[in-house]
PDB file of C-alpha atoms in Angstrom:
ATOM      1  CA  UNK A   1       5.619  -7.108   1.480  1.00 80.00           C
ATOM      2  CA  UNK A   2       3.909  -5.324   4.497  1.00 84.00           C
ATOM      3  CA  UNK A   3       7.142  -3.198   4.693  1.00 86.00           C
ATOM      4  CA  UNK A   4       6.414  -1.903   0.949  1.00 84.00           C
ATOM      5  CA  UNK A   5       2.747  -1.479   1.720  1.00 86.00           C
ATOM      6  CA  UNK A   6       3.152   0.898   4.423  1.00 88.00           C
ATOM      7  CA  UNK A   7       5.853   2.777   2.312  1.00 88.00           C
ATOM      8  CA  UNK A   8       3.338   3.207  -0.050  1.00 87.00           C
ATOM      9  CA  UNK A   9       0.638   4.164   2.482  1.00 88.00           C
ATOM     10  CA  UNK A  10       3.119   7.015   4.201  1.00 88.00           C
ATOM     11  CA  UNK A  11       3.613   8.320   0.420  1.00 89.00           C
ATOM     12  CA  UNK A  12      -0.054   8.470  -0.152  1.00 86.00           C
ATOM     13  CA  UNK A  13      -0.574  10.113   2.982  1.00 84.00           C
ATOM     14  CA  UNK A  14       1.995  12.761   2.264  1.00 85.00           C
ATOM     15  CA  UNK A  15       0.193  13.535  -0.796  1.00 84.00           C
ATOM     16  CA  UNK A  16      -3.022  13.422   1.005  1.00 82.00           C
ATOM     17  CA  UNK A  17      -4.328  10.613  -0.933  1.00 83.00           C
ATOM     18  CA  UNK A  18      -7.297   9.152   0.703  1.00 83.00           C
ATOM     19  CA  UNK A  19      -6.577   5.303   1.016  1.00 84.00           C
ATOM     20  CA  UNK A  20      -9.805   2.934   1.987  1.00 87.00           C
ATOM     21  CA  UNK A  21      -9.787  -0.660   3.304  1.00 88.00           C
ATOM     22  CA  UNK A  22     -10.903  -1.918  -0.080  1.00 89.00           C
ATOM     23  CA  UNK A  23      -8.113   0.045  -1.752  1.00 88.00           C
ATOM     24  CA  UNK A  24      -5.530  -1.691   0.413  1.00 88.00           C
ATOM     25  CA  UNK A  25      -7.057  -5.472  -0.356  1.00 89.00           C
ATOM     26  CA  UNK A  26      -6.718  -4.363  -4.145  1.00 88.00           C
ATOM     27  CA  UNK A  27      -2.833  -3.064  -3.917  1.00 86.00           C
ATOM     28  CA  UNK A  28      -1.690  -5.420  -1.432  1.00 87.00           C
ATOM     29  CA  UNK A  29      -1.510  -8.520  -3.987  1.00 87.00           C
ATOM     30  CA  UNK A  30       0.172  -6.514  -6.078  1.00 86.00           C
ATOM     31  CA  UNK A  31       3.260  -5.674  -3.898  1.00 84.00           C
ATOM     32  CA  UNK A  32       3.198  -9.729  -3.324  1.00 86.00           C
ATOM     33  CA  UNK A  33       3.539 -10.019  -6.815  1.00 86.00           C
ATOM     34  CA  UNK A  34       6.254  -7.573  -7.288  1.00 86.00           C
ATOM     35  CA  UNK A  35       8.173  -9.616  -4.971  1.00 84.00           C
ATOM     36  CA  UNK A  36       7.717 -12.641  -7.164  1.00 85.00           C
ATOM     37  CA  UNK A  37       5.482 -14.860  -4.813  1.00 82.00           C
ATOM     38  CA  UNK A  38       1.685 -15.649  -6.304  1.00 77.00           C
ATOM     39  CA  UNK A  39      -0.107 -16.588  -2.931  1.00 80.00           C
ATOM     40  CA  UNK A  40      -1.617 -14.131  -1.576  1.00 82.00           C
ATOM     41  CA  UNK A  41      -5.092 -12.981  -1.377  1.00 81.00           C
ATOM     42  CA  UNK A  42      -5.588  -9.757   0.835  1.00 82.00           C
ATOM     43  CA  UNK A  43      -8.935 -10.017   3.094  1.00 89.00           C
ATOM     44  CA  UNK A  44     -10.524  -8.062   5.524  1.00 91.00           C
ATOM     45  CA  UNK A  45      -8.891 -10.270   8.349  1.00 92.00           C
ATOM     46  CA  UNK A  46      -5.454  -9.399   6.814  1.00 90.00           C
ATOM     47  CA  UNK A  47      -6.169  -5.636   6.863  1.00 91.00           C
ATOM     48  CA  UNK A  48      -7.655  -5.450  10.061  1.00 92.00           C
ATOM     49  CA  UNK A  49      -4.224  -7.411  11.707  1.00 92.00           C
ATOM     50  CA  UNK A  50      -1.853  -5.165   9.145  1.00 90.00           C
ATOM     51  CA  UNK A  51      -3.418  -2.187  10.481  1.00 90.00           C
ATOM     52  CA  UNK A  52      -3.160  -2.769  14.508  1.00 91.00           C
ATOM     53  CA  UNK A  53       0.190  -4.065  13.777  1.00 92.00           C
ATOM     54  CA  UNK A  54       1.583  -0.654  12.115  1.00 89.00           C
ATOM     55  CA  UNK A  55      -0.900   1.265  14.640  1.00 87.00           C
ATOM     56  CA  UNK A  56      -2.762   2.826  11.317  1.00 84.00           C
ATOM     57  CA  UNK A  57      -5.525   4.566  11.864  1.00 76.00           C
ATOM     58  CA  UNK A  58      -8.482   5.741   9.360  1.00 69.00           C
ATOM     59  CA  UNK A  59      -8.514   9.221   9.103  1.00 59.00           C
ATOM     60  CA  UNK A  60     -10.469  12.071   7.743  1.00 55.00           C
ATOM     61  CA  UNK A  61      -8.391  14.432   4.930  1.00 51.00           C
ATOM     62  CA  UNK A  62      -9.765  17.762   4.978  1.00 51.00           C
ATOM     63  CA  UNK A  63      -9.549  20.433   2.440  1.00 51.00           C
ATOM     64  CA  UNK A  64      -8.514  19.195  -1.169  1.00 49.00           C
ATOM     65  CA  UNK A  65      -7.006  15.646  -1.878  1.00 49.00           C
ATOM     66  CA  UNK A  66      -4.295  15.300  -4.760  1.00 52.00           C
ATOM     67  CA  UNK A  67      -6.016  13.075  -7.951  1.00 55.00           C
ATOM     68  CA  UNK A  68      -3.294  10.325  -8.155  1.00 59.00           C
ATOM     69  CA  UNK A  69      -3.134   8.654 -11.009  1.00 63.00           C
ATOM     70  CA  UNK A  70      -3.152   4.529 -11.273  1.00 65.00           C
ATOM     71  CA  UNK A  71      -0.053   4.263 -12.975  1.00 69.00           C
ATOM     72  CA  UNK A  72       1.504   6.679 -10.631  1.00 72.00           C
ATOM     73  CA  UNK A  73       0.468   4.153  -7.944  1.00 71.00           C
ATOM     74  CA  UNK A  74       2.005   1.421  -9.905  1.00 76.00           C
ATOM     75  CA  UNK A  75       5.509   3.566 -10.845  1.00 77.00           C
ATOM     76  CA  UNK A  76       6.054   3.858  -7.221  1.00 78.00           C
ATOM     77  CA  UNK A  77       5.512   0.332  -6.406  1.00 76.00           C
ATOM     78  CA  UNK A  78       7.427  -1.248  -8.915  1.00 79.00           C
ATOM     79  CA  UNK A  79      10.594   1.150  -8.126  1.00 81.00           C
ATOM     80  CA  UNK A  80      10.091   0.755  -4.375  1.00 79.00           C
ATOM     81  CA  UNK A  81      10.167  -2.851  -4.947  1.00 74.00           C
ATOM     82  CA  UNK A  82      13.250  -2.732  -6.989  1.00 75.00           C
ATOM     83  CA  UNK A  83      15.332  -0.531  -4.725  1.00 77.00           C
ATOM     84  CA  UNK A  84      13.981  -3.425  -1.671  1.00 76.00           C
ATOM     85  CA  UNK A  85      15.101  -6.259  -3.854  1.00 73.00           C
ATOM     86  CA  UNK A  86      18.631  -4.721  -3.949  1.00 73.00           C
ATOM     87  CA  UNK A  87      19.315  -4.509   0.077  1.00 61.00           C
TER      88      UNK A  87
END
């Protein structure tokens, strides 16, 4: 799961898609689900271990971000988790 979150996070980034804290909890349980497990519940302890683990860092995006679209978000992890599933 954590490997599919920070997919997702390095595509956001790319597109200069501000992610927050909050936005992680929300998506996390989603990629869990993908997966086909049910237990998870993403929490502020969670995030703050996921993040010093994968050295992420909040930044600041200057200039313009991209609008991305909810089911965008939810294309890309459904395929992402379907192309994992395969290996």
């Amino acid at each position: 799961m954590e490997e599919a979150v920070l997919k997702w996070i390095h595509t956001m980034r790319d597109k200069n898609v501000p992610i927050s804290g909050p936005f992680l909890i929300e998506k996390a349980p989603k990629f869990v689900k993908a997966l086909g497990y049910d237990e998870f519940r993403g929490s502020n302890g969670w995030l703050e271990k996921f993040k010093r683990r994968h050295v992420i860092m909040e930044k600041v995006i200057s200039g313009e971000s991209k609008d991305v679209d909810d089911n965008d978000s939810e294309n890309w992890i459904m395929e992402t988790m379907s192309k994992i599933l395969r290996l």
